[in-house]
Structure formats: structure tokens, C-alpha cells
Tab-separated table of C-alpha atoms in Angstrom:
chain	number	residue	atom	x	y	z
B	148	MET	CA	-1.857	16.104	-26.424
B	149	SER	CA	-2.490	17.036	-22.923
B	150	THR	CA	0.187	15.901	-20.546
B	151	ARG	CA	-0.751	14.479	-17.157
B	152	ARG	CA	0.533	17.611	-15.560
B	153	ASP	CA	-2.073	19.641	-17.414
B	154	PHE	CA	-4.925	17.005	-16.395
B	155	ILE	CA	-4.070	17.329	-12.888
B	156	LYS	CA	-3.817	21.206	-13.230
B	157	LYS	CA	-7.236	21.241	-14.984
B	158	THR	CA	-9.259	19.205	-12.402
B	159	VAL	CA	-7.659	20.702	-9.489
B	160	LEU	CA	-8.201	24.103	-10.522
B	161	SER	CA	-11.809	23.805	-12.340
B	162	GLY	CA	-13.412	20.800	-10.204
B	163	VAL	CA	-14.307	19.162	-13.593
B	164	ALA	CA	-13.889	15.602	-12.070
B	165	LEU	CA	-15.962	16.804	-8.995
B	166	GLY	CA	-18.625	18.708	-10.880
B	167	ALA	CA	-19.131	15.749	-13.123
B	168	LEU	CA	-20.470	13.597	-10.483
B	169	GLY	CA	-22.476	16.563	-8.636
B	170	LEU	CA	-20.303	16.697	-5.842
B	171	PRO	CA	-19.867	20.285	-4.049
B	172	GLY	CA	-16.677	22.119	-3.926
B	173	TYR	CA	-15.079	22.813	-0.642
B	174	ALA	CA	-16.936	25.561	1.393
B	175	GLY	CA	-14.849	25.996	4.601
B	176	ASN	CA	-13.341	29.410	3.943
B	177	SER	CA	-15.258	31.965	5.958
B	178	SER	CA	-16.299	32.495	9.683
B	179	GLU	CA	-19.873	31.971	9.220
B	180	THR	CA	-19.140	28.580	7.564
B	181	ALA	CA	-16.947	27.530	10.433
B	182	LYS	CA	-19.676	28.561	13.116
B	183	LYS	CA	-22.230	26.406	11.819
B	184	GLY	CA	-23.563	22.981	13.061
B	185	LEU	CA	-22.832	20.141	10.682
B	186	LYS	CA	-26.118	18.223	10.125
B	187	ILE	CA	-26.456	14.859	9.306
B	188	PRO	CA	-28.069	13.669	6.209
B	189	ARG	CA	-30.860	10.987	6.415
B	190	ARG	CA	-29.403	7.400	5.573
B	191	LYS	CA	-30.196	6.420	1.962
B	192	GLY	CA	-28.956	2.869	2.148
B	193	LYS	CA	-28.475	0.637	5.320
B	194	SER	CA	-25.267	0.660	7.808
B	195	VAL	CA	-22.288	-0.996	6.713
B	196	MET	CA	-20.967	-1.255	10.040
B	197	GLY	CA	-19.334	-4.747	10.485
B	198	LEU	CA	-20.222	-5.291	6.678
B	199	ARG	CA	-19.500	-9.011	5.459
B	200	CYS	CA	-19.742	-9.588	1.739
B	201	GLU	CA	-19.662	-12.758	-0.333
B	202	PRO	CA	-16.236	-14.637	-0.107
B	203	LEU	CA	-14.159	-13.894	-3.209
B	204	PRO	CA	-11.760	-17.082	-3.900
B	205	VAL	CA	-9.475	-14.907	-6.046
B	206	VAL	CA	-9.913	-11.172	-5.749
B	207	ARG	CA	-9.631	-9.587	-9.310
B	208	ILE	CA	-8.119	-6.362	-8.978
B	209	ALA	CA	-7.523	-2.902	-10.964
B	210	VAL	CA	-4.995	-0.704	-9.825
B	211	ILE	CA	-5.668	3.084	-10.940
B	212	GLY	CA	-2.657	5.499	-10.709
B	213	LEU	CA	0.844	3.921	-10.640
B	214	GLY	CA	2.668	6.655	-8.974
B	215	ARG	CA	2.036	5.027	-5.560
B	216	GLY	CA	-0.042	2.225	-7.326
B	217	ASN	CA	3.048	0.572	-8.843
B	218	SER	CA	4.543	-0.669	-5.543
B	219	ALA	CA	0.944	-1.667	-4.646
B	220	VAL	CA	1.100	-3.994	-8.013
B	221	TYR	CA	4.193	-5.275	-6.866
B	222	ARG	CA	2.971	-6.493	-3.281
B	223	LEU	CA	-0.436	-7.543	-4.548
B	224	ALA	CA	1.166	-9.809	-7.087
B	225	ARG	CA	2.882	-11.661	-4.347
B	226	ILE	CA	-0.160	-12.139	-2.241
B	227	LYS	CA	-2.228	-15.466	-3.035
B	228	GLY	CA	-5.496	-15.418	-4.406
B	229	THR	CA	-4.927	-12.185	-6.317
B	230	GLN	CA	-5.437	-11.206	-9.997
B	231	ILE	CA	-4.297	-7.885	-11.326
B	232	VAL	CA	-6.587	-7.516	-14.432
B	233	ALA	CA	-6.237	-4.128	-15.370
B	234	ILE	CA	-3.820	-1.066	-14.653
B	235	ASP	CA	-4.317	2.633	-15.319
B	236	ASP	CA	-1.802	5.570	-15.665
B	237	LEU	CA	-0.876	8.152	-18.515
B	238	VAL	CA	2.677	7.806	-17.960
B	239	PRO	CA	4.035	5.090	-20.260
B	240	GLU	CA	7.061	4.384	-18.155
B	241	ARG	CA	4.860	3.664	-14.986
B	242	ILE	CA	2.740	1.088	-17.139
B	243	ALA	CA	6.199	-0.837	-18.528
B	244	SER	CA	7.347	-0.773	-14.703
B	245	ALA	CA	4.144	-2.428	-13.305
B	246	GLN	CA	4.021	-5.085	-16.078
B	247	GLU	CA	7.356	-5.653	-15.345
B	248	ASN	CA	6.490	-6.021	-11.572
B	249	LEU	CA	3.980	-8.686	-12.519
B	250	ARG	CA	6.544	-10.660	-14.836
B	251	ASP	CA	8.820	-10.882	-11.984
B	252	ALA	CA	6.110	-12.368	-9.841
B	253	GLY	CA	5.407	-14.958	-12.597
B	254	ARG	CA	2.129	-13.224	-13.146
B	255	PRO	CA	0.513	-12.594	-16.835
B	256	GLU	CA	0.460	-8.853	-17.899
B	257	ALA	CA	-2.436	-6.807	-17.017
B	258	ILE	CA	-4.665	-4.867	-19.403
B	259	VAL	CA	-3.496	-1.535	-20.063
B	260	TYR	CA	-5.519	1.798	-19.626
B	261	SER	CA	-3.815	4.843	-20.460
B	262	LYS	CA	-6.356	7.748	-21.152
B	263	GLU	CA	-7.604	10.390	-18.675
B	264	GLU	CA	-11.061	8.844	-18.073
B	265	ASP	CA	-10.425	5.436	-18.507
B	266	TRP	CA	-10.976	4.798	-14.840
B	267	LYS	CA	-14.701	4.586	-15.901
B	268	LYS	CA	-14.044	1.991	-18.098
B	269	ILE	CA	-12.312	-0.072	-15.977
B	270	CYS	CA	-15.333	0.411	-13.249
B	271	GLU	CA	-17.743	-0.723	-15.513
B	272	ARG	CA	-16.002	-4.102	-16.423
B	273	ASP	CA	-17.574	-7.169	-14.920
B	274	ASP	CA	-14.326	-9.289	-14.146
B	275	ILE	CA	-13.034	-7.088	-11.309
B	276	ASP	CA	-13.913	-7.191	-7.802
B	277	LEU	CA	-11.568	-4.338	-6.510
B	278	ILE	CA	-10.771	-0.798	-7.188
B	279	TYR	CA	-7.313	0.080	-5.860
B	280	ASN	CA	-7.233	3.836	-6.176
B	281	ALA	CA	-3.844	5.297	-5.746
B	282	THR	CA	-4.488	8.624	-7.599
B	283	PRO	CA	-4.128	12.227	-6.766
B	284	TRP	CA	-6.330	13.811	-3.916
B	285	ASN	CA	-9.009	15.171	-6.349
B	286	LEU	CA	-9.684	11.901	-7.790
B	287	HIS	CA	-10.244	10.078	-4.997
B	288	VAL	CA	-13.727	10.368	-4.520
B	289	PRO	CA	-14.916	10.430	-8.075
B	290	ILE	CA	-13.348	7.091	-8.789
B	291	ALA	CA	-14.398	5.685	-5.710
B	292	LEU	CA	-18.291	6.538	-6.133
B	293	TYR	CA	-18.316	5.497	-9.599
B	294	ALA	CA	-16.619	2.160	-8.756
B	295	MET	CA	-19.028	1.395	-6.083
B	296	LYS	CA	-22.006	2.337	-7.857
B	297	HIS	CA	-20.829	-0.546	-10.460
B	298	GLY	CA	-20.541	-2.998	-7.736
B	299	LYS	CA	-16.933	-2.803	-7.141
B	300	HIS	CA	-15.225	-2.883	-3.512
B	301	VAL	CA	-12.733	0.050	-3.314
B	302	THR	CA	-9.753	1.167	-1.440
B	303	ILE	CA	-8.459	4.594	-1.572
B	304	GLU	CA	-5.186	6.301	-0.963
B	305	VAL	CA	-5.008	8.964	2.116
B	306	PRO	CA	-6.950	11.125	2.782
B	307	ALA	CA	-10.259	9.320	1.395
B	308	ALA	CA	-11.715	12.877	0.925
B	309	MET	CA	-10.604	16.420	1.369
B	310	THR	CA	-14.252	17.786	2.085
B	311	ILE	CA	-17.155	16.828	4.569
B	312	ASP	CA	-19.521	16.788	1.726
B	313	ASP	CA	-17.075	14.215	-0.004
B	314	CYS	CA	-16.726	12.307	3.097
B	315	TRP	CA	-20.442	11.896	3.311
B	316	ALA	CA	-20.814	10.944	-0.440
B	317	LEU	CA	-18.318	8.147	0.356
B	318	VAL	CA	-20.573	6.876	3.343
B	319	ASP	CA	-23.899	7.515	1.503
B	320	MET	CA	-22.737	5.602	-1.727
B	321	ALA	CA	-20.952	2.541	0.429
B	322	GLU	CA	-24.372	2.169	2.493
B	323	GLN	CA	-26.514	2.219	-0.897
B	324	ALA	CA	-24.059	-0.146	-2.839
B	325	GLN	CA	-23.325	-2.259	0.186
B	326	ARG	CA	-19.713	-2.341	-0.878
B	327	HIS	CA	-16.516	-1.826	1.093
B	328	CYS	CA	-14.679	1.515	0.842
B	329	MET	CA	-11.387	1.234	2.817
B	330	MET	CA	-8.838	4.230	3.191
B	331	LEU	CA	-5.477	2.610	2.702
B	332	GLU	CA	-4.038	3.702	5.975
B	333	ASN	CA	-0.739	1.889	6.272
B	334	CYS	CA	0.256	3.041	9.261
B	335	CYS	CA	-2.414	1.112	11.215
B	336	TYR	CA	-0.190	-1.849	10.271
B	337	ASP	CA	2.967	-0.711	11.390
B	338	PHE	CA	4.823	-3.409	14.015
B	339	PHE	CA	5.008	-0.920	16.924
B	340	GLU	CA	1.414	0.305	16.335
B	341	LEU	CA	-0.178	-3.506	16.085
B	342	THR	CA	1.647	-4.171	19.350
B	343	THR	CA	0.605	-1.184	21.372
B	344	LEU	CA	-3.098	-1.898	19.756
B	345	ASN	CA	-2.995	-5.352	21.198
B	346	MET	CA	-1.711	-4.101	24.400
B	347	ALA	CA	-4.369	-1.625	24.506
B	348	ARG	CA	-6.954	-3.968	23.782
B	349	LYS	CA	-5.678	-6.224	26.669
B	350	GLY	CA	-5.968	-3.368	29.071
B	351	LEU	CA	-2.382	-3.188	29.691
B	352	PHE	CA	-2.348	1.006	29.627
B	353	GLY	CA	-5.729	0.903	31.419
B	354	GLU	CA	-7.974	3.477	29.999
B	355	VAL	CA	-6.526	5.429	26.858
B	356	PHE	CA	-7.356	8.946	27.386
B	357	HIS	CA	-5.035	10.783	25.274
B	358	GLY	CA	-3.187	10.477	22.270
B	359	GLU	CA	-0.840	12.382	20.363
B	360	CYS	CA	0.203	11.812	16.671
B	361	ALA	CA	1.474	13.631	13.812
B	362	TYR	CA	2.725	13.570	10.037
B	363	ILE	CA	6.084	15.562	10.438
B	364	HIS	CA	8.113	15.320	7.281
B	365	ASP	CA	10.460	17.214	5.427
B	366	LEU	CA	8.843	17.496	1.879
B	367	ARG	CA	10.253	20.642	0.513
B	368	CYS	CA	11.521	18.730	-2.133
B	369	GLN	CA	7.728	18.725	-3.694
B	370	LEU	CA	8.680	22.173	-5.028
B	371	ASP	CA	11.834	20.834	-6.907
B	372	ARG	CA	11.184	21.664	-10.654
B	373	SER	CA	10.925	18.454	-12.670
B	374	ASP	CA	9.169	16.672	-15.741
B	375	SER	CA	7.254	14.562	-13.312
B	376	TYR	CA	3.756	15.644	-12.204
B	377	HIS	CA	4.133	13.614	-9.003
B	378	ASN	CA	3.774	16.568	-6.489
B	379	THR	CA	2.259	19.366	-8.165
B	380	TRP	CA	-1.300	18.627	-7.031
B	381	ARG	CA	-0.277	18.876	-3.390
B	382	VAL	CA	1.586	22.198	-3.868
B	383	ASP	CA	-1.303	23.414	-5.570
B	384	HIS	CA	-3.248	22.831	-2.296
B	385	TYR	CA	-0.839	24.405	-0.357
B	386	THR	CA	-1.469	27.519	-2.035
B	387	ARG	CA	-5.189	27.626	-1.702
B	388	HIS	CA	-5.798	25.954	1.846
B	389	THR	CA	-4.637	25.954	5.314
B	390	GLY	CA	-5.376	23.528	8.379
B	391	ASN	CA	-4.199	19.861	8.066
B	392	PRO	CA	-4.488	18.369	4.501
B	393	TYR	CA	-2.815	15.024	5.696
B	394	PRO	CA	-3.791	13.828	9.058
B	395	THR	CA	-4.568	10.027	9.035
B	396	HIS	CA	-1.250	8.893	8.995
B	397	GLY	CA	-0.793	9.334	12.702
B	398	LEU	CA	-4.563	9.519	13.646
B	399	GLY	CA	-5.640	6.175	12.306
B	400	PRO	CA	-3.540	3.937	14.708
B	401	ILE	CA	-4.608	6.195	17.917
B	402	ALA	CA	-8.403	6.368	16.581
B	403	GLN	CA	-8.338	2.397	16.773
B	404	MET	CA	-6.859	2.191	20.225
B	405	MET	CA	-9.337	4.645	21.459
B	406	GLY	CA	-12.187	2.524	19.858
B	407	ILE	CA	-13.292	5.806	17.830
B	408	ASN	CA	-16.750	5.003	15.989
B	409	ARG	CA	-16.896	1.780	18.114
B	410	GLY	CA	-17.833	2.994	21.467
B	411	ASP	CA	-16.586	6.417	21.259
B	412	ARG	CA	-16.317	9.077	18.371
B	413	PHE	CA	-14.898	12.593	17.456
B	414	ASP	CA	-17.173	15.522	18.919
B	415	TYR	CA	-15.352	18.404	18.144
B	416	LEU	CA	-12.119	20.125	17.197
B	417	THR	CA	-9.786	23.182	17.390
B	418	SER	CA	-7.277	24.045	15.018
B	419	MET	CA	-4.205	26.493	14.905
B	420	SER	CA	-1.568	26.963	12.258
B	421	SER	CA	1.794	28.950	12.376
B	422	ASN	CA	2.635	31.174	9.570
B	423	HIS	CA	4.159	29.827	6.300
B	424	HIS	CA	8.097	30.085	5.706
B	425	GLY	CA	9.423	26.792	4.632
B	426	LEU	CA	8.428	26.464	0.885
B	427	THR	CA	9.190	30.369	0.289
B	428	LEU	CA	12.650	29.924	1.908
B	429	TYR	CA	13.556	26.849	-0.006
B	430	ALA	CA	12.372	28.403	-3.328
B	431	GLU	CA	14.565	31.668	-2.670
B	432	ASN	CA	17.672	29.423	-1.693
B	433	LYS	CA	17.052	27.058	-4.661
B	434	TYR	CA	15.715	29.153	-7.772
B	435	GLY	CA	16.195	32.779	-6.284
B	436	LYS	CA	13.925	35.263	-5.043
B	437	ASP	CA	12.496	36.369	-8.238
B	438	SER	CA	11.680	33.018	-9.054
B	439	SER	CA	7.872	32.053	-9.648
B	440	GLU	CA	8.162	29.584	-6.623
B	441	ALA	CA	9.367	32.012	-4.349
B	442	LYS	CA	6.717	34.654	-5.474
B	443	THR	CA	3.858	32.097	-4.750
B	444	VAL	CA	1.614	32.659	-1.791
B	445	TYR	CA	1.395	29.662	0.319
B	446	LYS	CA	-1.771	29.565	2.737
B	447	LEU	CA	-0.664	26.375	4.446
B	448	GLY	CA	1.184	26.994	7.605
B	449	ASP	CA	4.392	25.103	8.669
B	450	MET	CA	3.138	23.687	11.699
B	451	ASN	CA	-0.653	23.024	12.346
B	452	CYS	CA	-1.645	21.666	15.768
B	453	THR	CA	-5.327	20.018	15.906
B	454	THR	CA	-6.814	18.965	19.031
B	455	VAL	CA	-9.944	16.792	19.109
B	456	LYS	CA	-12.184	16.094	21.892
B	457	THR	CA	-14.143	12.841	21.667
B	458	VAL	CA	-17.824	12.179	23.274
B	459	ASN	CA	-16.428	10.136	25.980
B	460	GLY	CA	-13.991	12.873	27.075
B	461	ASN	CA	-10.750	11.867	25.884
B	462	THR	CA	-8.300	13.799	23.653
B	463	ILE	CA	-6.143	13.748	20.822
B	464	LEU	CA	-3.466	16.045	19.422
B	465	ILE	CA	-2.764	15.913	15.855
B	466	GLU	CA	0.340	17.696	14.320
B	467	HIS	CA	1.126	18.446	10.552
B	468	ASN	CA	4.429	19.936	9.085
B	469	VAL	CA	5.758	18.822	5.732
B	470	THR	CA	7.920	22.404	4.911
B	471	SER	CA	10.140	22.760	7.700
B	472	PRO	CA	13.560	21.029	8.219
B	473	ALA	CA	12.852	18.193	11.143
B	474	PRO	CA	13.410	14.462	11.356
B	475	TYR	CA	10.339	12.353	10.150
B	476	ASP	CA	7.934	11.881	13.166
B	477	ARG	CA	4.450	10.588	13.711
B	478	LEU	CA	4.694	11.122	17.195
B	479	HIS	CA	2.411	7.958	18.282
B	480	LYS	CA	1.981	8.855	22.035
B	481	LEU	CA	-0.520	6.742	24.270
B	482	TYR	CA	-1.333	7.796	27.289
B	483	GLY	CA	-3.548	5.423	29.544
B	484	THR	CA	-4.427	5.291	33.369
B	485	LYS	CA	-1.887	2.496	33.726
B	486	GLY	CA	0.935	3.267	31.374
B	487	TYR	CA	2.302	5.101	28.447
B	488	ALA	CA	3.969	4.137	24.907
B	489	VAL	CA	5.814	6.546	22.624
B	490	LYS	CA	7.279	5.603	19.208
B	491	TYR	CA	9.494	8.503	18.136
B	492	PRO	CA	12.250	8.881	18.272
B	493	GLU	CA	12.865	5.620	19.977
B	494	GLN	CA	10.229	3.135	21.013
B	495	LYS	CA	9.639	3.297	24.844
B	496	ILE	CA	7.037	2.075	27.195
B	497	ALA	CA	6.388	2.633	30.678
B	498	LEU	CA	3.750	0.994	32.745
B	499	GLU	CA	2.399	0.430	36.499
B	500	PRO	CA	3.765	-0.288	39.096
B	501	ASP	CA	6.683	1.661	37.912
B	502	PRO	CA	5.724	4.244	35.556
B	503	HIS	CA	8.499	6.821	36.235
B	504	GLU	CA	11.097	4.986	34.213
B	505	PHE	CA	10.548	3.400	30.708
B	506	LEU	CA	11.196	-0.499	30.814
B	507	SER	CA	14.776	-1.656	30.420
B	508	ASP	CA	15.594	-2.845	27.017
B	509	GLU	CA	15.200	-6.673	28.269
B	510	ASP	CA	11.795	-6.051	29.434
B	511	PHE	CA	10.759	-4.018	26.613
B	512	ASN	CA	11.740	-6.653	24.160
B	513	ALA	CA	10.247	-9.239	26.387
B	514	ILE	CA	6.789	-7.240	26.553
B	515	MET	CA	7.038	-6.818	22.726
B	516	LYS	CA	7.473	-10.351	22.225
B	517	LYS	CA	4.743	-11.445	24.601
B	518	TYR	CA	1.906	-8.939	22.933
B	519	GLU	CA	3.023	-9.120	19.389
B	520	HIS	CA	0.129	-8.973	17.353
B	521	PRO	CA	-1.209	-12.464	15.835
B	522	LEU	CA	-1.237	-10.181	12.220
B	523	SER	CA	2.438	-9.307	12.380
B	524	ARG	CA	3.383	-12.520	14.329
B	525	TYR	CA	1.531	-14.548	11.331
B	526	ILE	CA	3.016	-12.372	8.352
B	527	GLY	CA	5.561	-10.061	9.586
B	528	GLU	CA	8.726	-11.864	8.148
B	529	GLN	CA	7.195	-12.238	4.609
B	530	ALA	CA	6.521	-8.640	4.803
B	531	LYS	CA	9.951	-7.364	5.843
B	532	LYS	CA	10.948	-9.274	2.792
B	533	VAL	CA	8.223	-7.991	0.291
B	534	GLY	CA	8.876	-4.391	1.918
B	535	GLY	CA	6.688	-1.290	1.606
B	536	HIS	CA	7.601	1.129	4.347
B	537	GLY	CA	9.351	-1.535	6.346
B	538	GLY	CA	6.610	-4.269	5.615
B	539	MET	CA	3.466	-2.382	6.936
B	540	ASP	CA	2.038	-1.738	3.344
B	541	TYR	CA	2.248	-5.389	2.445
B	542	ILE	CA	0.697	-6.462	5.999
B	543	MET	CA	-1.930	-4.133	5.094
B	544	ASP	CA	-2.690	-5.309	1.882
B	545	TRP	CA	-2.375	-9.032	3.010
B	546	ARG	CA	-4.908	-8.412	5.405
B	547	LEU	CA	-7.233	-6.339	2.796
B	548	ILE	CA	-7.035	-9.508	0.632
B	549	TYR	CA	-7.460	-12.222	3.599
B	550	CYS	CA	-10.838	-10.423	4.712
B	551	LEU	CA	-12.059	-10.101	0.962
B	552	ARG	CA	-11.320	-13.814	0.431
B	553	ASN	CA	-12.967	-14.778	3.770
B	554	GLY	CA	-16.002	-12.408	3.727
B	555	LEU	CA	-14.940	-10.752	6.718
B	556	PRO	CA	-15.429	-6.808	7.626
B	557	LEU	CA	-12.426	-4.914	6.999
B	558	ASP	CA	-10.351	-3.271	9.734
B	559	GLN	CA	-10.993	0.193	8.596
B	560	ASP	CA	-14.089	0.805	7.092
B	561	VAL	CA	-16.046	3.869	5.308
B	562	TYR	CA	-16.947	5.361	8.480
B	563	ASP	CA	-13.160	5.250	9.683
B	564	ALA	CA	-12.267	6.863	6.100
B	565	ALA	CA	-14.857	9.498	6.581
B	566	ALA	CA	-14.128	10.474	10.427
B	567	TRP	CA	-10.546	10.568	9.657
B	568	SER	CA	-10.536	12.533	6.577
B	569	SER	CA	-12.990	15.188	7.612
B	570	ILE	CA	-10.123	16.413	9.705
B	571	VAL	CA	-8.717	18.084	6.346
B	572	GLU	CA	-11.723	20.336	6.002
B	573	LEU	CA	-12.806	20.848	9.753
B	574	SER	CA	-8.821	21.942	10.878
B	575	GLU	CA	-9.199	24.680	8.146
B	576	ARG	CA	-12.686	25.952	9.330
B	577	SER	CA	-11.165	26.274	12.720
B	578	VAL	CA	-7.952	27.905	11.788
B	579	LEU	CA	-9.917	30.553	9.858
B	580	ASP	CA	-12.196	31.309	12.556
B	581	ARG	CA	-9.352	32.308	15.116
B	582	SER	CA	-9.168	28.675	16.386
B	583	ASN	CA	-12.790	28.471	17.583
B	584	SER	CA	-14.199	24.836	17.859
B	585	VAL	CA	-15.736	22.781	14.938
B	586	GLU	CA	-18.351	20.040	15.314
B	587	VAL	CA	-17.437	16.597	13.958
B	588	PRO	CA	-20.291	14.905	12.197
B	589	ASP	CA	-21.399	11.658	13.238
B	590	PHE	CA	-20.758	9.501	9.994
B	591	THR	CA	-22.066	6.314	11.688
B	592	ARG	CA	-25.351	8.012	12.383
B	593	GLY	CA	-25.387	6.876	16.191
B	594	GLU	CA	-24.033	3.409	15.467
B	595	TRP	CA	-20.906	4.171	17.407
B	596	LYS	CA	-22.804	4.084	20.422
B	597	ASP	CA	-23.450	0.003	20.486
B	598	ALA	CA	-20.727	-0.887	18.120
B	599	LYS	CA	-17.816	-2.867	19.531
B	600	PRO	CA	-14.287	-3.011	18.191
B	601	TRP	CA	-13.791	-6.022	16.625
B	602	PRO	CA	-10.402	-7.586	16.436
B	603	ILE	CA	-8.299	-6.242	13.938
B	604	ILE	CA	-7.270	-9.911	13.145
B	605	ASP	CA	-8.857	-13.342	13.068
B	606	MET	CA	-6.613	-16.132	12.718
B	607	ASP	CA	-8.924	-18.906	13.546
B	608	ARG	CA	-8.756	-19.579	9.598
B	609	VAL	CA	-5.660	-18.782	7.621
B	610	LEU	CA	-5.125	-18.738	3.714
């Protein structure tokens, strides 16, 4: 009987899952490709910008993939108006843990699926509204497309897609099916990010013209030998690709503050990667120089720096480093004509008329309280109790369910999922072409020009 590890290896290396749905493989490994303009395909459905769907008094959910998804089961079971109908994973221990989470929340156990392509059966059910897709990268798009094709809303772990073709596939299917497709970018819902978003929307920073963001996280432990499949698919990606494979944690909040896809959009980017040292040295020290891990060639640079220029002339720096010793850092730096904010290593704000000094602790606390985002003010304390990266995961899930139950547009739509995820392939294209610039497609097909940022929270009604 095949193991989860065998399945992941098979689908990653052969592209079986993608090929079955007619999706092209990654095509970014040549200078010629990097220089080509990115054509915008003709729209096959109709726009989902500001999509409002039928309200769902109870959101019936299936969670596919219980590595990350198990914590989602825990959170969703503690949100009013949800029903966990089905869960799917190949690892029996994860199924058992998810059922325990449901019982602890006073919920009935879910229907269990545990075979490799059971996700298709789940998507075909008529008693499910939302597919919560927490699978490895290579299964994000196949499951999302199949779910929307069968009338389901879908949420996808980050990044939503790894190629430009797959980004377009998500956009096209969402527009054809008129279903929500949201990437689960939880960092948009962290407390400091929400407050600075509120401040930016109210003009305290003036015109925001530059942002810096990152995913710097020492994850060399992904190389550790174990019976778990959990990180093998990530490490496999590092052996085949360079660029930035995980850009959205830092990028999402900055993109929202800059009004990306709503008044502005990414225009082009340039990207550069350092040499790779981290995993090789880690493997040599832990397993010896003759180990297979130490002899593996890793194409991913230890540090990738990607700079994006927007159509309106603003800039964004995105950094990625998961293979060297460094404290966790998402940067989150915001530069405006009236002020500056930074989150790491310490939350600080500087504003006119005295921008040369950070606000005192007293003034900082006062402004954070005054401009606390209505969403975190309303549900923040409950979020901290339930947990999930300090509470931001719960805020994200709560807000998702709130919007679905009230028929509201989601805070992050398929155009955001595509634009933010497109950095994966485009950064590699640029790196492989001596850091020449690469165009970023307009996934909104021009709608960004007239689209207005909607408030990330509408508390006129509460559940």
C-alpha cells in the first residue's frame, strides 16, 4: 500500500495531479521565457470583483489535508454558524485528532475520507458549501478547480498557486463558476497589520509609496529525517527551483495597504538570489558530508530579494529566507509621505510633525488603541483565547464565515490570490535571467483601475 510520502513524491515529480486537469507544468526555466511578455487571456466568465453570493445561514465545510488543516478544524468548530461535514487525510492519527477536536467543541464527528483521490468525492457532495484546502502545494490548484467546478466556494493555503498558468486557471474557474476563491493569507489578520491598515485607510501615513515585507524563518529542520511526510514536498521544490516560493505572508498586508488590484496593481518585478549554503551545511553537520541530504543540490538561494514596481509608481521589497540562522521576521515596513511603521523586531510608529523619533510608548499605545481595527476590536480577545498564530488564524476564519453567512464580498479574492502568488514563478524567471525585469499579469483584466478598496470589515451587522 502506498504511503503519503510516496504519493506526494509521485505527484510532485510526475505532475500527475496537474496533468489530469490539463494544467501546464512550470515553464520558467529559460532566459527566453523570462523576456516574453505575459499575455492576458480572454475572459471566459464574468468578473468576480466584489462578488456577492447567496447568504449561507450555516456554512457546511469539508477540510482536506489535516497537517495544517487540523488546527483549522479546531478553530472552525468554535465559530458560530459552521458545520464540519467531512475531513480528509491519509494519516489515521490526524483523522483521530480532528475528530477529537470536534468532540471537544461539542460538535458531531465528521464523515471521514482517507484515500488519495477522495477529495474528488468530497467536492461532488451536495451537502458542502466550502472546501478548506490545506494540502501540499501541488494539490492546491487541482482541488480548488474541481471544487469550484462543482459549485463550492474554496479557500486555499499559501501560496494559492506556484505557476502563472495555474494563477490564471484559478481566476478563470472562479469567474466561470461565480464562486469565491480565497487564499488563506492569515498575516493580513494579525493585530498590528490590521491596525496599520486602518491607519493607512484613514490617511495617517499620507500616500504609502514603499513597503518592505518578508518571510524570514529558520526552517532548516524541514530536512530532518522522520516518518512524517510533512515537509518533503517543500524540500523537493528547493532542489528544482530558485526565486521566492513563499512570498504572501509579508506581501499580503502591504498589498492591501497599497490598494493593489483596487486602484493600483503590480506592474513588473526584478529578483535576485544568493548562493545556497544553509541546507547543505545543516545536513553535513547533522548527517555527515557523505549523506544523501548533504550531497543533494539545492537550487533555492538562501536569500531572495524581489522588488516590485506598481503601475502608480510605488515599490515593494519582498525577502525570502528559510535556510539560514536568523530570527523570525516579516519586516512589515510601511513608508508614507506623513509617517512610517515597522513591526520587527519591535513595533514602532513615527508620524509628522516629528517623524525623526518614534512615538513614545505612551503615545504608541494610545494611537494603537484609537485606531485598532474594528475587526480585532470586536473578535480579538476571543481570537487570542482560541489561538492560531496568536489569534490571527481565528480572526481570518471568523471573518471568512461572517462574509459567507451574510453574502458579502471576501476581504481577499481570487485576483489577490493570483497576483500575490504570481511572485513565485515570476521571481524565478527574473533570477534566471540575470535579474532582468519581468511583467506581472493583470489578473483583473483592467478592473483594478476603477475598483475601490472595500473596508476589510463591515460591522453594521454582527453574527
